[in-house]
């Protein structure tokens, strides 16, 4: 079993839709949870960084962590074509960052 | 947010030659830098972790004599792919962090070995 599971997609939605991206994990030592956005042929860009269970909102993005279920989510409201990218969840405990496989998202105008 | 740069962004080389990739933290001092490799449509694979002034720690299966890492200062780390072969062609990404802060990634370097 992989430490972090993420559906690779691809996921295609119309502009303006609410997007839900998810990851599950097996290592209960993970304490820090991140979402990165990666455009084609570019390095990952940090979107959200959370530590505790609950919700964290930043503009159109909301990150949700449920440590009891070992489940994290990223919601994108009012999605835009410019949101089209690959979204990677990442998490760490005391050691290295572990990435999900990434979900390729396309927002259709 | 913190800025990390990489140079070059793209490099093509002949098989058997060595290639050096630079990673710089532009507006912060990076106590730790990381080197990743990414294959098409795949996630990032950690190759090694380097702390300034000490030897890099390589992940299992990564040849340290092939992928030489130097972290000589708090703002610069280099990855040298020695005697490159076509199977080394990939997207190499570095990241940097200061203390317990989160990692910030560079834009990546695309290596093509002919």
mmCIF file of C-alpha atoms in Angstrom:
data_model
loop_
_atom_site.group_PDB
_atom_site.id
_atom_site.type_symbol
_atom_site.label_atom_id
_atom_site.label_comp_id
_atom_site.label_asym_id
_atom_site.label_seq_id
_atom_site.Cartn_x
_atom_site.Cartn_y
_atom_site.Cartn_z
ATOM 1 C CA UNK A 1 0.000 0.000 0.000
ATOM 2 C CA UNK A 2 1.322 3.423 -0.941
ATOM 3 C CA UNK A 3 1.759 5.906 1.879
ATOM 4 C CA UNK A 4 -0.262 8.492 -0.041
ATOM 5 C CA UNK A 5 -3.007 7.674 -2.530
ATOM 6 C CA UNK A 6 -4.315 10.215 -5.007
ATOM 7 C CA UNK A 7 -6.574 9.619 -7.981
ATOM 8 C CA UNK A 8 -4.545 10.662 -11.038
ATOM 9 C CA UNK A 9 -7.633 11.611 -13.011
ATOM 10 C CA UNK A 10 -7.788 13.179 -15.508
ATOM 11 C CA UNK A 11 -10.604 15.342 -14.187
ATOM 12 C CA UNK A 12 -12.416 17.695 -16.552
ATOM 13 C CA UNK A 13 -15.063 20.186 -15.387
ATOM 14 C CA UNK A 14 -16.769 23.267 -16.848
ATOM 15 C CA UNK A 15 -15.682 26.751 -15.885
ATOM 16 C CA UNK A 16 -17.326 27.947 -12.689
ATOM 17 C CA UNK A 17 -17.747 24.479 -11.210
ATOM 18 C CA UNK A 18 -16.617 23.532 -7.735
ATOM 19 C CA UNK A 19 -13.708 21.120 -7.876
ATOM 20 C CA UNK A 20 -12.929 18.578 -5.181
ATOM 21 C CA UNK A 21 -9.510 16.913 -5.066
ATOM 22 C CA UNK A 22 -8.680 14.277 -2.492
ATOM 23 C CA UNK A 23 -5.890 12.216 -0.984
ATOM 24 C CA UNK A 24 -5.815 9.442 1.556
ATOM 25 C CA UNK A 25 -2.832 8.381 3.569
ATOM 26 C CA UNK A 26 -1.804 5.507 5.794
ATOM 27 C CA UNK A 27 0.962 6.958 7.951
ATOM 28 C CA UNK A 28 -0.506 8.402 11.149
ATOM 29 C CA UNK A 29 2.822 10.177 11.806
ATOM 30 C CA UNK A 30 2.045 12.723 9.071
ATOM 31 C CA UNK A 31 1.366 16.082 10.680
ATOM 32 C CA UNK A 32 1.856 18.628 7.901
ATOM 33 C CA UNK A 33 -0.296 18.660 4.799
ATOM 34 C CA UNK A 34 0.240 20.613 1.627
ATOM 35 C CA UNK A 35 -1.276 21.097 -1.779
ATOM 36 C CA UNK A 36 0.910 22.049 -4.721
ATOM 37 C CA UNK A 37 -0.127 23.141 -8.198
ATOM 38 C CA UNK A 38 2.100 22.205 -11.094
ATOM 39 C CA UNK A 39 1.688 23.590 -14.578
ATOM 40 C CA UNK A 40 3.079 21.610 -17.480
ATOM 41 C CA UNK A 41 6.901 21.671 -17.605
ATOM 42 C CA UNK A 42 7.113 23.812 -14.454
ATOM 43 C CA UNK A 43 8.034 23.186 -10.850
ATOM 44 C CA UNK A 44 5.334 22.723 -8.170
ATOM 45 C CA UNK A 45 3.926 25.864 -6.573
ATOM 46 C CA UNK A 46 2.750 25.767 -2.969
ATOM 47 C CA UNK A 47 -0.983 26.505 -2.715
ATOM 48 C CA UNK A 48 -2.010 25.541 0.786
ATOM 49 C CA UNK A 49 -0.224 24.439 3.932
ATOM 50 C CA UNK A 50 -2.094 23.064 6.934
ATOM 51 C CA UNK A 51 -1.112 21.481 10.193
ATOM 52 C CA UNK A 52 -4.216 20.552 12.116
ATOM 53 C CA UNK A 53 -7.521 18.944 11.279
ATOM 54 C CA UNK A 54 -10.167 21.299 9.993
ATOM 55 C CA UNK A 55 -10.544 23.779 7.172
ATOM 56 C CA UNK A 56 -8.256 26.496 5.885
ATOM 57 C CA UNK A 57 -9.450 28.971 3.304
ATOM 58 C CA UNK A 58 -7.445 31.176 0.932
ATOM 59 C CA UNK A 59 -9.462 32.961 -1.706
ATOM 60 C CA UNK A 60 -11.146 30.398 -3.933
ATOM 61 C CA UNK A 61 -9.216 27.537 -2.347
ATOM 62 C CA UNK A 62 -10.166 25.588 0.769
ATOM 63 C CA UNK A 63 -8.003 22.844 2.236
ATOM 64 C CA UNK A 64 -9.609 20.319 4.538
ATOM 65 C CA UNK A 65 -7.839 17.811 6.771
ATOM 66 C CA UNK A 66 -9.489 14.933 8.610
ATOM 67 C CA UNK A 67 -6.781 13.178 10.593
ATOM 68 C CA UNK A 68 -9.175 10.647 12.091
ATOM 69 C CA UNK A 69 -10.033 9.388 8.604
ATOM 70 C CA UNK A 70 -6.568 10.066 7.173
ATOM 71 C CA UNK A 71 -8.164 12.068 4.392
ATOM 72 C CA UNK A 72 -7.380 15.481 2.966
ATOM 73 C CA UNK A 73 -9.186 17.548 0.363
ATOM 74 C CA UNK A 74 -8.713 20.652 -1.714
ATOM 75 C CA UNK A 75 -11.778 22.522 -2.943
ATOM 76 C CA UNK A 76 -11.627 25.087 -5.720
ATOM 77 C CA UNK A 77 -14.632 27.405 -6.047
ATOM 78 C CA UNK A 78 -15.576 29.286 -9.196
ATOM 79 C CA UNK A 79 -12.996 27.342 -11.159
ATOM 80 C CA UNK A 80 -11.211 29.146 -13.984
ATOM 81 C CA UNK A 81 -9.422 27.849 -17.109
ATOM 82 C CA UNK A 82 -6.194 29.115 -15.524
ATOM 83 C CA UNK A 83 -6.705 26.551 -12.748
ATOM 84 C CA UNK A 84 -6.000 23.803 -15.286
ATOM 85 C CA UNK A 85 -2.912 22.042 -13.944
ATOM 86 C CA UNK A 86 -1.799 19.001 -12.025
ATOM 87 C CA UNK A 87 -2.518 19.195 -8.295
ATOM 88 C CA UNK A 88 -0.262 17.271 -5.936
ATOM 89 C CA UNK A 89 -1.004 16.582 -2.332
ATOM 90 C CA UNK A 90 2.024 16.229 -0.070
ATOM 91 C CA UNK A 91 2.510 15.440 3.576
ATOM 92 C CA UNK A 92 5.239 14.881 6.098
ATOM 93 C CA UNK A 93 5.897 13.858 9.647
ATOM 94 C CA UNK A 94 9.381 14.235 11.048
ATOM 95 C CA UNK A 95 11.106 13.236 7.857
ATOM 96 C CA UNK A 96 10.766 13.682 4.151
ATOM 97 C CA UNK A 97 7.874 15.064 2.173
ATOM 98 C CA UNK A 98 5.761 12.366 0.540
ATOM 99 C CA UNK A 99 3.774 13.233 -2.572
ATOM 100 C CA UNK A 100 0.640 11.839 -4.049
ATOM 101 C CA UNK A 101 0.655 10.917 -7.714
ATOM 102 C CA UNK A 102 -1.044 14.163 -8.698
ATOM 103 C CA UNK A 103 -4.458 14.791 -10.269
ATOM 104 C CA UNK A 104 -4.543 16.343 -13.713
ATOM 105 C CA UNK A 105 -7.354 18.907 -13.807
ATOM 106 C CA UNK A 106 -8.792 20.654 -16.858
ATOM 107 C CA UNK A 107 -11.284 23.519 -16.592
ATOM 108 C CA UNK A 108 -13.206 23.923 -19.826
ATOM 109 C CA UNK A 109 -14.312 27.448 -20.853
ATOM 110 C CA UNK B 1 6.527 33.371 -1.037
ATOM 111 C CA UNK B 2 10.155 32.328 -1.188
ATOM 112 C CA UNK B 3 11.790 32.089 -4.612
ATOM 113 C CA UNK B 4 13.963 29.252 -5.829
ATOM 114 C CA UNK B 5 15.651 29.353 -9.217
ATOM 115 C CA UNK B 6 17.263 26.656 -11.335
ATOM 116 C CA UNK B 7 19.731 26.897 -14.166
ATOM 117 C CA UNK B 8 19.628 25.840 -16.879
ATOM 118 C CA UNK B 9 15.926 25.368 -17.553
ATOM 119 C CA UNK B 10 16.680 22.972 -20.367
ATOM 120 C CA UNK B 11 19.811 21.122 -21.445
ATOM 121 C CA UNK B 12 20.609 18.685 -24.220
ATOM 122 C CA UNK B 13 23.838 16.728 -24.024
ATOM 123 C CA UNK B 14 25.581 13.798 -25.638
ATOM 124 C CA UNK B 15 25.740 10.424 -23.964
ATOM 125 C CA UNK B 16 28.818 10.085 -21.766
ATOM 126 C CA UNK B 17 29.146 13.754 -20.884
ATOM 127 C CA UNK B 18 28.449 15.350 -17.491
ATOM 128 C CA UNK B 19 25.834 17.976 -16.814
ATOM 129 C CA UNK B 20 25.638 20.378 -13.883
ATOM 130 C CA UNK B 21 22.353 21.863 -12.672
ATOM 131 C CA UNK B 22 22.281 24.764 -10.228
ATOM 132 C CA UNK B 23 19.621 25.478 -7.624
ATOM 133 C CA UNK B 24 19.551 28.811 -5.837
ATOM 134 C CA UNK B 25 17.379 30.234 -3.067
ATOM 135 C CA UNK B 26 17.056 33.887 -4.039
ATOM 136 C CA UNK B 27 15.550 35.561 -0.997
ATOM 137 C CA UNK B 28 16.235 33.235 1.907
ATOM 138 C CA UNK B 29 18.958 31.053 3.296
ATOM 139 C CA UNK B 30 18.262 27.402 2.677
ATOM 140 C CA UNK B 31 19.541 25.123 5.401
ATOM 141 C CA UNK B 32 18.281 22.136 3.447
ATOM 142 C CA UNK B 33 17.882 21.533 -0.264
ATOM 143 C CA UNK B 34 16.266 18.599 -1.976
ATOM 144 C CA UNK B 35 16.636 17.133 -5.449
ATOM 145 C CA UNK B 36 13.742 15.383 -7.145
ATOM 146 C CA UNK B 37 13.260 13.624 -10.428
ATOM 147 C CA UNK B 38 9.951 13.537 -12.244
ATOM 148 C CA UNK B 39 8.967 11.324 -15.146
ATOM 149 C CA UNK B 40 6.127 12.321 -17.499
ATOM 150 C CA UNK B 41 2.717 12.154 -15.827
ATOM 151 C CA UNK B 42 4.308 10.857 -12.644
ATOM 152 C CA UNK B 43 4.829 12.344 -9.226
ATOM 153 C CA UNK B 44 8.073 13.653 -7.802
ATOM 154 C CA UNK B 45 10.657 11.119 -6.703
ATOM 155 C CA UNK B 46 13.067 12.314 -4.024
ATOM 156 C CA UNK B 47 16.651 11.621 -5.017
ATOM 157 C CA UNK B 48 18.622 13.184 -2.192
ATOM 158 C CA UNK B 49 18.600 15.642 0.672
ATOM 159 C CA UNK B 50 21.496 17.985 1.268
ATOM 160 C CA UNK B 51 22.311 20.178 4.224
ATOM 161 C CA UNK B 52 24.705 23.066 3.815
ATOM 162 C CA UNK B 53 28.283 22.045 4.469
ATOM 163 C CA UNK B 54 27.644 18.323 4.808
ATOM 164 C CA UNK B 55 27.344 15.317 2.518
ATOM 165 C CA UNK B 56 24.042 14.635 0.847
ATOM 166 C CA UNK B 57 21.795 11.807 1.971
ATOM 167 C CA UNK B 58 20.661 9.728 -0.976
ATOM 168 C CA UNK B 59 17.439 7.784 -1.244
ATOM 169 C CA UNK B 60 17.553 4.058 -1.758
ATOM 170 C CA UNK B 61 18.343 3.147 -5.340
ATOM 171 C CA UNK B 62 19.924 6.486 -6.245
ATOM 172 C CA UNK B 63 23.579 6.191 -7.255
ATOM 173 C CA UNK B 64 25.569 8.785 -5.359
ATOM 174 C CA UNK B 65 28.543 8.478 -7.708
ATOM 175 C CA UNK B 66 26.337 9.213 -10.673
ATOM 176 C CA UNK B 67 24.357 12.063 -9.166
ATOM 177 C CA UNK B 68 26.853 14.272 -7.374
ATOM 178 C CA UNK B 69 25.350 16.856 -5.061
ATOM 179 C CA UNK B 70 27.180 19.811 -3.596
ATOM 180 C CA UNK B 71 25.611 22.241 -1.145
ATOM 181 C CA UNK B 72 28.477 24.644 -0.627
ATOM 182 C CA UNK B 73 26.523 27.637 0.613
ATOM 183 C CA UNK B 74 23.175 28.535 2.160
ATOM 184 C CA UNK B 75 21.856 29.705 -1.199
ATOM 185 C CA UNK B 76 23.341 27.275 -3.712
ATOM 186 C CA UNK B 77 23.203 23.547 -4.368
ATOM 187 C CA UNK B 78 24.361 21.784 -7.505
ATOM 188 C CA UNK B 79 23.464 18.431 -9.010
ATOM 189 C CA UNK B 80 25.943 16.938 -11.468
ATOM 190 C CA UNK B 81 24.798 14.043 -13.603
ATOM 191 C CA UNK B 82 28.023 12.248 -14.463
ATOM 192 C CA UNK B 83 28.485 10.193 -17.613
ATOM 193 C CA UNK B 84 24.896 10.835 -18.598
ATOM 194 C CA UNK B 85 22.976 8.237 -20.574
ATOM 195 C CA UNK B 86 19.615 8.442 -22.354
ATOM 196 C CA UNK B 87 17.860 6.807 -19.395
ATOM 197 C CA UNK B 88 18.917 9.820 -17.295
ATOM 198 C CA UNK B 89 16.712 12.039 -19.427
ATOM 199 C CA UNK B 90 14.100 13.475 -17.097
ATOM 200 C CA UNK B 91 12.770 16.573 -15.372
ATOM 201 C CA UNK B 92 14.937 17.452 -12.372
ATOM 202 C CA UNK B 93 13.468 19.729 -9.709
ATOM 203 C CA UNK B 94 15.107 21.148 -6.630
ATOM 204 C CA UNK B 95 13.459 22.540 -3.542
ATOM 205 C CA UNK B 96 14.745 24.456 -0.569
ATOM 206 C CA UNK B 97 13.652 25.200 2.940
ATOM 207 C CA UNK B 98 14.867 27.132 5.926
ATOM 208 C CA UNK B 99 14.578 25.397 9.269
ATOM 209 C CA UNK B 100 11.154 23.827 9.767
ATOM 210 C CA UNK B 101 9.484 25.899 7.077
ATOM 211 C CA UNK B 102 7.830 24.233 4.137
ATOM 212 C CA UNK B 103 9.674 23.485 0.932
ATOM 213 C CA UNK B 104 9.703 25.855 -2.017
ATOM 214 C CA UNK B 105 10.366 24.397 -5.431
ATOM 215 C CA UNK B 106 12.408 25.592 -8.346
ATOM 216 C CA UNK B 107 11.008 25.700 -11.889
ATOM 217 C CA UNK B 108 12.785 22.496 -12.901
ATOM 218 C CA UNK B 109 15.432 21.531 -15.440
ATOM 219 C CA UNK B 110 14.605 19.361 -18.393
ATOM 220 C CA UNK B 111 17.521 17.114 -19.322
ATOM 221 C CA UNK B 112 17.675 15.281 -22.622
ATOM 222 C CA UNK B 113 20.591 12.934 -23.211
ATOM 223 C CA UNK B 114 21.113 11.919 -26.820
#
